[in-house]
Coordinates of C-alpha atoms and ligand atoms in Angstrom, one line a residue:
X10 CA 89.3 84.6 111.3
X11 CA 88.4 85.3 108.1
X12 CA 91.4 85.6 105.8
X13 CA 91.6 86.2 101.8
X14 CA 95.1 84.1 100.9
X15 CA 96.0 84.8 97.3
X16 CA 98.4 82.8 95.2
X17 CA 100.0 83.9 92.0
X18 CA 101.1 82.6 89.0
X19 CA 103.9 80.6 89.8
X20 CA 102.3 79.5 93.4
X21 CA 99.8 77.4 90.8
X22 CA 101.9 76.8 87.9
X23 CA 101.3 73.1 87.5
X24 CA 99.8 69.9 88.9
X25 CA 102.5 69.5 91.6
X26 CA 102.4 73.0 93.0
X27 CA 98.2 73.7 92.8
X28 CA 98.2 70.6 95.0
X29 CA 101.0 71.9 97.5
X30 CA 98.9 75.6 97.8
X31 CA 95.7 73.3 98.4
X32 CA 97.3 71.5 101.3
X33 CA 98.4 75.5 102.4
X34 CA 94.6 76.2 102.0
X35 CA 93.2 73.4 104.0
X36 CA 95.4 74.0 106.9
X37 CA 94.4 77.3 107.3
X38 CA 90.9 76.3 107.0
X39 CA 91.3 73.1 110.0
X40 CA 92.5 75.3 112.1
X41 CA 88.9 77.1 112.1
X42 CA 89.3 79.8 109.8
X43 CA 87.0 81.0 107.1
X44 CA 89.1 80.8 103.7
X45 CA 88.7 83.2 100.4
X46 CA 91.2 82.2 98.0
X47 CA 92.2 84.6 94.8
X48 CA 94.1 82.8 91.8
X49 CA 96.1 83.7 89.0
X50 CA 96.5 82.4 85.7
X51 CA 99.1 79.6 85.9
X52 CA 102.7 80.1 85.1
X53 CA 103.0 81.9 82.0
X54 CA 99.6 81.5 80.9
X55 CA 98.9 85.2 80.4
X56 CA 101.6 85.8 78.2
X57 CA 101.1 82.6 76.0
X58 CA 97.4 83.9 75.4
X59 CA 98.8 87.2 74.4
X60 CA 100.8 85.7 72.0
X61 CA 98.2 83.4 70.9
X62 CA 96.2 86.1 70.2
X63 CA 98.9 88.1 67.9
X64 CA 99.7 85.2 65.5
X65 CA 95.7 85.7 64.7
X66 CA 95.5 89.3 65.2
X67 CA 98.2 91.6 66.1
X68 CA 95.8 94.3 66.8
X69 CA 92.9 92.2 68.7
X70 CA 90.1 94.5 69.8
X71 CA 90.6 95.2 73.9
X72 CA 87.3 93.5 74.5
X73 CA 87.8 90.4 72.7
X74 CA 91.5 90.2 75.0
X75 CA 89.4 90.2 77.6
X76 CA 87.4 87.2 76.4
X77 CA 91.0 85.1 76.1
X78 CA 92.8 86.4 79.0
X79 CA 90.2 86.2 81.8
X80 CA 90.1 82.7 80.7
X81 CA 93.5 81.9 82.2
X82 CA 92.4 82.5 86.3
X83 CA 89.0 80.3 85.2
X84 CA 91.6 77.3 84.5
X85 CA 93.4 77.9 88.1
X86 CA 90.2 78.3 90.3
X87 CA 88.5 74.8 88.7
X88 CA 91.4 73.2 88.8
X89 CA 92.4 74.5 92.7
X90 CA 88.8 73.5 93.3
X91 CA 89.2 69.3 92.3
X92 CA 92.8 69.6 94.0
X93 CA 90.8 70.9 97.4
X94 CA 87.9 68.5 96.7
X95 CA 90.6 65.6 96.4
X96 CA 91.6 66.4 100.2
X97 CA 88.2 66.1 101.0
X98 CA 86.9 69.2 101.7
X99 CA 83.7 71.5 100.7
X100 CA 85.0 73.8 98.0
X101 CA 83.2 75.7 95.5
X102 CA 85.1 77.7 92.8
X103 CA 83.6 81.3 91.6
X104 CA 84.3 83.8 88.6
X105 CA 83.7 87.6 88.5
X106 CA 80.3 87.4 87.5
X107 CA 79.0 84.6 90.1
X108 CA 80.5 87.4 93.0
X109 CA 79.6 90.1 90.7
X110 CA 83.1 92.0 90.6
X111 CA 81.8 95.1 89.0
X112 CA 84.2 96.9 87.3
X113 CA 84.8 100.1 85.2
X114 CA 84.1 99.4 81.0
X115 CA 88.0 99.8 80.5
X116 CA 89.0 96.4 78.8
X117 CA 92.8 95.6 79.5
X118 CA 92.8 98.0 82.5
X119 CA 89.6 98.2 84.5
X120 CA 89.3 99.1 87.9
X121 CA 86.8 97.3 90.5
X122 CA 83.6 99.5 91.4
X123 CA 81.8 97.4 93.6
X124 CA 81.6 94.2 94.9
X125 CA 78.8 92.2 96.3
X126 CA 79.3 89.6 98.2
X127 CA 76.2 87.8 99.0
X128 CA 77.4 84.9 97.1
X129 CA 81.0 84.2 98.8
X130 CA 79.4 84.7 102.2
X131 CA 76.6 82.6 101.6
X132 CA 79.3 79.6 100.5
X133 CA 81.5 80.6 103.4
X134 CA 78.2 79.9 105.5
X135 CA 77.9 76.5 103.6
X136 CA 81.3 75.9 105.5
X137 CA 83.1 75.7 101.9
X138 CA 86.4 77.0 101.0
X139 CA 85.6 79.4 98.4
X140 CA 88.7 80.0 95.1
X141 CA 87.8 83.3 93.1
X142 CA 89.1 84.4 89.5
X143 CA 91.7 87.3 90.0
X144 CA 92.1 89.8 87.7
X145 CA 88.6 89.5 85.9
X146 CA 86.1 91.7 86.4
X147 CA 82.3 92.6 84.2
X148 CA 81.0 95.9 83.3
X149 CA 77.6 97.2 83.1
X150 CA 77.1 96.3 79.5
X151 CA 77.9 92.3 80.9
X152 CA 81.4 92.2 79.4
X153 CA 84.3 90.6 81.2
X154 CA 87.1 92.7 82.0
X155 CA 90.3 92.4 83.5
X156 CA 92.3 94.6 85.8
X157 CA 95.5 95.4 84.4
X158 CA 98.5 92.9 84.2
X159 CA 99.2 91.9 88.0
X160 CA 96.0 92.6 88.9
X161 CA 95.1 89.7 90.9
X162 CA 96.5 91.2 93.8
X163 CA 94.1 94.0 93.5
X164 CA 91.0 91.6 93.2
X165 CA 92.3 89.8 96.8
X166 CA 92.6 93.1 98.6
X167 CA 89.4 94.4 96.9
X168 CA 87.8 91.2 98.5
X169 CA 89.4 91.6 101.5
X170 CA 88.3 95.2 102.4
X171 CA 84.3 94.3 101.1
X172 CA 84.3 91.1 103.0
X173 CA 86.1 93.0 106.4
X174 CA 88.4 90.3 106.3
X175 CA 90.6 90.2 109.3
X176 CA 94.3 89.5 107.0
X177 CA 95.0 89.3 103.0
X178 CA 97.7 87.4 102.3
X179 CA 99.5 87.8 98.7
X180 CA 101.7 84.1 98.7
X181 CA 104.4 84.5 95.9
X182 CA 107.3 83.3 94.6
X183 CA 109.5 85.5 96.9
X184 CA 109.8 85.6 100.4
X185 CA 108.5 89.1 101.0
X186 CA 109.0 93.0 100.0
X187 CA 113.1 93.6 99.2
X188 CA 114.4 96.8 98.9
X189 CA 114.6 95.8 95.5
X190 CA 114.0 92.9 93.4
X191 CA 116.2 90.0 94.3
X192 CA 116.4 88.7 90.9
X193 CA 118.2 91.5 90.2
X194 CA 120.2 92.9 93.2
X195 CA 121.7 89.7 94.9
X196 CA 122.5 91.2 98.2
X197 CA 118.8 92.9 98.5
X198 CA 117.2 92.9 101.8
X199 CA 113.8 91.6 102.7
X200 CA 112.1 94.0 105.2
X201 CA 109.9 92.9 107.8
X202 CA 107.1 96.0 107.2
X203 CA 107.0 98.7 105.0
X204 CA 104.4 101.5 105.1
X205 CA 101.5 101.4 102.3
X206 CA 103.0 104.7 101.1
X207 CA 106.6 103.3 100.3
X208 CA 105.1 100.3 98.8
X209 CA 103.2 102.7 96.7
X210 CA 105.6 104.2 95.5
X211 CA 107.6 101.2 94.6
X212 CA 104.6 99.1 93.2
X213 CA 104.3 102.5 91.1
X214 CA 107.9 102.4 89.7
X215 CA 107.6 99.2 88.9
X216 CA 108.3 96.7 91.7
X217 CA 105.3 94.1 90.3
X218 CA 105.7 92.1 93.6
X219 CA 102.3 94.5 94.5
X220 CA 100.0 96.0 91.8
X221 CA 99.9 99.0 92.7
X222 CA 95.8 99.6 93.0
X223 CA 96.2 97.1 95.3
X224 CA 98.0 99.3 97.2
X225 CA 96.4 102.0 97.1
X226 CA 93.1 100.1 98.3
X227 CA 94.8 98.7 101.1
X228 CA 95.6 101.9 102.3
X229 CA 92.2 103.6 101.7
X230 CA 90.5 100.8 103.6
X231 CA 93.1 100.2 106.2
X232 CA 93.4 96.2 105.1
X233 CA 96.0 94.4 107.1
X234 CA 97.8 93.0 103.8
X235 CA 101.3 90.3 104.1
X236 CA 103.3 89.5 101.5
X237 CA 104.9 86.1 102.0
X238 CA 106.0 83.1 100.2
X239 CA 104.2 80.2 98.7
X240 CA 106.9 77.5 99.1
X241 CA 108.4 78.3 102.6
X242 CA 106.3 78.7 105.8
X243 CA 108.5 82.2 106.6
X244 CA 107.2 85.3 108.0
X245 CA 106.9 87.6 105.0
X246 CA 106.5 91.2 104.6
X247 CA 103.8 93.4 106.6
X248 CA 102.6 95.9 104.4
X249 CA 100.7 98.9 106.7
X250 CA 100.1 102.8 107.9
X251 CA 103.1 103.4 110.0
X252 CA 106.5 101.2 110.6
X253 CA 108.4 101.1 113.8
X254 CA 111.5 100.8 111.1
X255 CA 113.9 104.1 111.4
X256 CA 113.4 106.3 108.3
X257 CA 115.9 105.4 105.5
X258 CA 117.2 108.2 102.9
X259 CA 116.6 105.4 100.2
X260 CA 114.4 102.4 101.3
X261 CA 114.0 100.9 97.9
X262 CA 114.8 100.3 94.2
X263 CA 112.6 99.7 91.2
X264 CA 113.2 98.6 88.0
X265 CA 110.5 99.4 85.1
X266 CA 111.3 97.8 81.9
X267 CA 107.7 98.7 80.3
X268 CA 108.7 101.9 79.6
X269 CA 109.3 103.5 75.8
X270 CA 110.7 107.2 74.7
X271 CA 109.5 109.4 71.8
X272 CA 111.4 112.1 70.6
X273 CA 109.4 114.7 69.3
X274 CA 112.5 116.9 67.0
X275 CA 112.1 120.0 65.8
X276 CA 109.0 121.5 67.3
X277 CA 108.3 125.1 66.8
X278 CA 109.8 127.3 70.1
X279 CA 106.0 129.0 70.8
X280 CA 103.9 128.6 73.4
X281 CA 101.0 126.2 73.1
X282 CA 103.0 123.2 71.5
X283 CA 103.4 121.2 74.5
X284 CA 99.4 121.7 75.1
X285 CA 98.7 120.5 71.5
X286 CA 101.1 117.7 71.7
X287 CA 100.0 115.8 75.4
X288 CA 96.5 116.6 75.0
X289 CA 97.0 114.5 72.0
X290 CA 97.8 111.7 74.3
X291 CA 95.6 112.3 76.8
X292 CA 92.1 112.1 74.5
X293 CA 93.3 108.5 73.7
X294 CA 94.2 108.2 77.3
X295 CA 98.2 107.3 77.0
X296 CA 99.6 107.9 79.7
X297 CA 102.8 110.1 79.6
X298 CA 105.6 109.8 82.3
X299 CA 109.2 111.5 81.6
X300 CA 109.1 114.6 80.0
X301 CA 112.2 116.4 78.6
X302 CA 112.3 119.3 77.0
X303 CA 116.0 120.3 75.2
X304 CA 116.9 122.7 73.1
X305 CA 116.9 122.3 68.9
X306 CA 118.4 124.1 66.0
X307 CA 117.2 126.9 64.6
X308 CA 114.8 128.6 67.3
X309 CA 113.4 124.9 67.9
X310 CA 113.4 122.9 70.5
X311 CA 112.7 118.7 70.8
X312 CA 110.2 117.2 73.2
X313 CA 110.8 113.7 75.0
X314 CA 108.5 112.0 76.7
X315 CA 107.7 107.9 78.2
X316 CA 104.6 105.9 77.5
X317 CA 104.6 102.0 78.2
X318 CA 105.7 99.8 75.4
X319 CA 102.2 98.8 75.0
X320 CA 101.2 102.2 74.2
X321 CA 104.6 103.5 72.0
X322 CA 103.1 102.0 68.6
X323 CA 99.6 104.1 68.9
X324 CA 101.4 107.5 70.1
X325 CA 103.8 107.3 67.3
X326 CA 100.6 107.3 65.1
X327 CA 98.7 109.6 66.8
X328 CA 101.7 112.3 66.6
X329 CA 102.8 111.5 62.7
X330 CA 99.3 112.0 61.9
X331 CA 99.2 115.5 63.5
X332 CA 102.3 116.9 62.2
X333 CA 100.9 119.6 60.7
X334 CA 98.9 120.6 63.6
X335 CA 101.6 120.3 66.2
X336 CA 104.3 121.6 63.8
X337 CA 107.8 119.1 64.1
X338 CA 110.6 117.6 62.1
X339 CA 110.2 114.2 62.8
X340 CA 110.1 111.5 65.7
X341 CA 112.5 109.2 66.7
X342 CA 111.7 106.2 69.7
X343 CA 113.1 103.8 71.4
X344 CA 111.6 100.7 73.2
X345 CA 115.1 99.4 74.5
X346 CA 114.9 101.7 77.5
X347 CA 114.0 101.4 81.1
X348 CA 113.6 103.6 84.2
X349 CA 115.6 103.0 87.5
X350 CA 113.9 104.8 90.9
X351 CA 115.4 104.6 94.2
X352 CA 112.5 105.6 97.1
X353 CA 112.8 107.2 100.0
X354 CA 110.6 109.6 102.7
X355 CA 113.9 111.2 103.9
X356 CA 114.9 112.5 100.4
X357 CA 113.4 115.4 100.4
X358 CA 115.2 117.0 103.2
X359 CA 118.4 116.0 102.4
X360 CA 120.3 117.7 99.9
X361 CA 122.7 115.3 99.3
X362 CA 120.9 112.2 98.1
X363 CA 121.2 113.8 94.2
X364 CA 125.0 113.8 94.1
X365 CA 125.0 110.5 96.0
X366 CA 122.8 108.8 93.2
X367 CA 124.5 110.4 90.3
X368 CA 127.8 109.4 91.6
X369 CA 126.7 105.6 91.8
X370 CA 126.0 105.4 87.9
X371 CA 129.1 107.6 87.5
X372 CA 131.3 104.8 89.1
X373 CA 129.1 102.1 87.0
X374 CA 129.7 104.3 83.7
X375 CA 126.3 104.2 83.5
X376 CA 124.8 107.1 81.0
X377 CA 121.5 108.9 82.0
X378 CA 119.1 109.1 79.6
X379 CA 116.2 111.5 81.5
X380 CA 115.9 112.2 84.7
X381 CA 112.9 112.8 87.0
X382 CA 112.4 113.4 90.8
X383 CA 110.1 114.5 93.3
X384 CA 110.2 114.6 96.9
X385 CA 110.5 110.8 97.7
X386 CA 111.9 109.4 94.8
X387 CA 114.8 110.0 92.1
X388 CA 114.4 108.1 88.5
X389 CA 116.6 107.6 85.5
X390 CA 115.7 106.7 82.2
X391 CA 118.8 104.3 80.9
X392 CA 119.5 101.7 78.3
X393 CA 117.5 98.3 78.5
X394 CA 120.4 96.5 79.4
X395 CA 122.1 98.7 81.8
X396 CA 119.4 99.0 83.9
X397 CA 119.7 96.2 86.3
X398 CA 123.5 97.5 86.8
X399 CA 122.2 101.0 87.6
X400 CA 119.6 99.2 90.2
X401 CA 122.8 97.5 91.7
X402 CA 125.1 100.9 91.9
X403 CA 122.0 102.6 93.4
X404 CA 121.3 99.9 96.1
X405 CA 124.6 99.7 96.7
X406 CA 125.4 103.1 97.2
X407 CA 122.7 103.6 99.7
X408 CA 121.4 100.6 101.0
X409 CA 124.3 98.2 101.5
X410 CA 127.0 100.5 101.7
X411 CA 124.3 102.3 104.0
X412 CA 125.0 106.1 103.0
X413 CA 122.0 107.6 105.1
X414 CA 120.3 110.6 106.5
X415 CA 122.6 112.6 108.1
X416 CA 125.8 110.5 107.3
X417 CA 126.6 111.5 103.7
Ligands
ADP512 P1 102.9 86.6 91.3 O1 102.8 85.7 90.1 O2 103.0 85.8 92.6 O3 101.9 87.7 91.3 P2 104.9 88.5 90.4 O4 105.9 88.0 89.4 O5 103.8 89.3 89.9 O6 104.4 87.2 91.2 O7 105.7 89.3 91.6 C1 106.7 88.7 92.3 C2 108.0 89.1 91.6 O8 108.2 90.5 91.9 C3 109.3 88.5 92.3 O9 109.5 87.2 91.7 C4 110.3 89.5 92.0 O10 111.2 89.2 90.9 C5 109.6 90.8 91.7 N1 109.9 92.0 92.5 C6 110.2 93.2 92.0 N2 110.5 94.0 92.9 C7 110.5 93.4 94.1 C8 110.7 93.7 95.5 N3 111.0 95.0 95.8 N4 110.6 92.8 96.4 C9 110.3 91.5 96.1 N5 110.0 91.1 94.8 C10 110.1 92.0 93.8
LIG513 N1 97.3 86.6 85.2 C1 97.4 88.1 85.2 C2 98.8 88.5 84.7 O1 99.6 87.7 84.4 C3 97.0 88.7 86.5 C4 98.0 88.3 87.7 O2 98.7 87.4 87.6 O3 97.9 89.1 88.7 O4 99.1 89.7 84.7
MG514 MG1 101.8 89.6 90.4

């Protein structure tokens, strides 16, 4: 078989565990298969080079971020290389440009383009095990570029689907997909399978177990993807089209914490505003999420709306140096926020699900911030630090309590 087995941060976070995955690696590979192996940065290397880079300069060009960060899954893929080559076997570590992962120019958030991989195969054919740089990518200009945080995962399925491997395997630090993270709902169940559209949709809302382009490739090209631990041999999560599992009202729960809200007060009651004020954001390409709209004093009305934390700092800008054009008071926001989801396919036909969800953070004395929902999914906006409280009410409510279709 040919198999792409990729190990996060945590899998490789130091000497000790890089040489535990490299045993995992070699195994796979004695017993006759051909091996692709995507890496992470170690640990919390990502993070430390952010912060690196803000002691020096807080607002570091996107392009020279890339420089540092890709940097990170170059240490783990040399370093999982000597730990293989210490076992004894033909290895050969690669970054983005030596299997030319073409990617759009979007520095901090690219997404692949092409692959080509002349290269890996030709190593595979060399019998070596073959460690790629997740994450990083190049653009046509010869830049690196990375893929958005998490995006390791999307590199490995990427691979996967361009090299027709026969299983991608994501190893982690958890034993699978739960219905919500088990770091933060104790009694959380790990499911055998999910469909690629629930995992979507969760990966979406924030679950980072999957980055969600990762996703969204594995469904376009059909890759048969696990999700599975890197410490225990267990049988992990199958991620795929269609589930034997009964349909759930509520399958899962995410947690978001990157999100942050901007209060737009006092904005003129005419038609038009709302145009002038998320085209705004959408020429510097901020993405919005929530929206509210409430009504103000004095024929106004105030505008809410979510960005990522990331992304709070330049909107605010971007707004107070329109306030003429868009016509307002005066903006508040607020980066102590998060957004709780619960997921489900059998929401939209049941009427009942809204009460049931409302009533959980009721009982928690939970307060609602905004509120969003669509035919699969319910979220909240809440405080920072009520959100993992909300994410228990919820799961409890409707996944261990087990209020379901048709019995609520
Ligand atoms: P890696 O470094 O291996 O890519 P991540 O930290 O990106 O690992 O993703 C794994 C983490 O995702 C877990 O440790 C867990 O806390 C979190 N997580 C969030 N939602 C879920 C979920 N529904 N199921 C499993 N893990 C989840
Ligand atoms: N190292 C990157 C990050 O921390 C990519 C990844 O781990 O998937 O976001
Ligand atoms: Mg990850």
């Amino acid at each position: 078989m040919l198999i792409v087995k990729k190990f996060g941060g945590s899998s490789v976070a130091n000497a000790e565990r890089i040489k535990h995955v490299a045993e995992t690696i070699v195994k796979s590979y004695r017993e006759g298969n051909r091996v692709v192996v995507v890496l992470s940065a170690q640990g919390d290397t990502t993070d430390e080079l952010i912060e690196k880079a803000a002691e020096i300069n807080p607002h570091a060009s996107k392009r020279e971020m890339d420089m540092l960060l890709s940097t990170g899954e170059q240490q783990s893929v040399a370093l999982m290389a000597m730990a293989i080559e210490a076992l004894g076997y033909t290895v050969i570590s690669l970054n983005a440009f030596q299997c030319k992962i073409y990617s759009t120019s979007t520095h901090g958030n690219a997404r692949i383009k092409d692959i080509s991989t002349e290269r890996i195969i030709n190593e595979l054919e060399r019998k070596n095990i073959v460690i790629i740089t997740g994450f990083q990518g190049y653009n046509r200009r010869l830049d690196v570029t990375t893929l958005g945080r998490g995006g390791s995962d999307t590199s490995a399925v990427a691979l996967a689907a361009k090299l027709g491997a026969d299983l991608c395997e994501i190893y982690t630090d958890v034993d699978g997909v739960y219905t919500c993270d088990p770091r933060i709902v104790k009694n959380a169940r790990k499911l055998d399978e999910i469909t690629y559209d629930e995992m979507l949709e969760l990966a979406s809302l924030g679950a980072k177990v999957l980055h969600n382009r990762s996703v969204e490739l594995a469904k376009k090209y059909n890759v048969n993807l696990v999700v599975r631990s890197s410490m225990h041999d267990t049988e992990g999560t199958v991620v795929k089209e269609e589930t034997k599992v009964e349909k759930m009202l509520v399958n899962g729960v995410a947690v978001d914490n990157d999100v942050a809200r901007i209060s737009v007060i006092g904005v003129k009651d005419k038609p038009g505003v709302a145009f002038k004020l998320f085209s705004l954001m959408a020429q510097k390409k901020i993405s919005v999420d929530l929206i509210i709209q409430s009504i103000g004093r004095n024929d106004t009305k105030d505008i809410s709306f979510t960005v990522t934390r990331g992304e709070m700092e330049e909107a605010v800008k971007i707004l107070d140096a329109n306030k003429e054009r868009i016509g307002f008071e005066s903006i508040s926001y607020n980066d102590k926020v998060a957004k709780v989801s619960a997921v489900g396919a059998g929401m939209a036909t049941n009427p009942g699900v809204a009460s049931t969800f409302f009533e959980a953070l009721y009982d928690a004395g939970i307060n609602v911030k905004m509120i969003s929902t669509s035919e699969i999914k319910i979220s909240v906006l809440v405080d920072e630090n009520k959100a993992n409280a909300a994410a228990e009410a919820i799961h409890d409510k409707f996944i261990s309590e087990g209020i379901q279709a048709g019995n609520n």
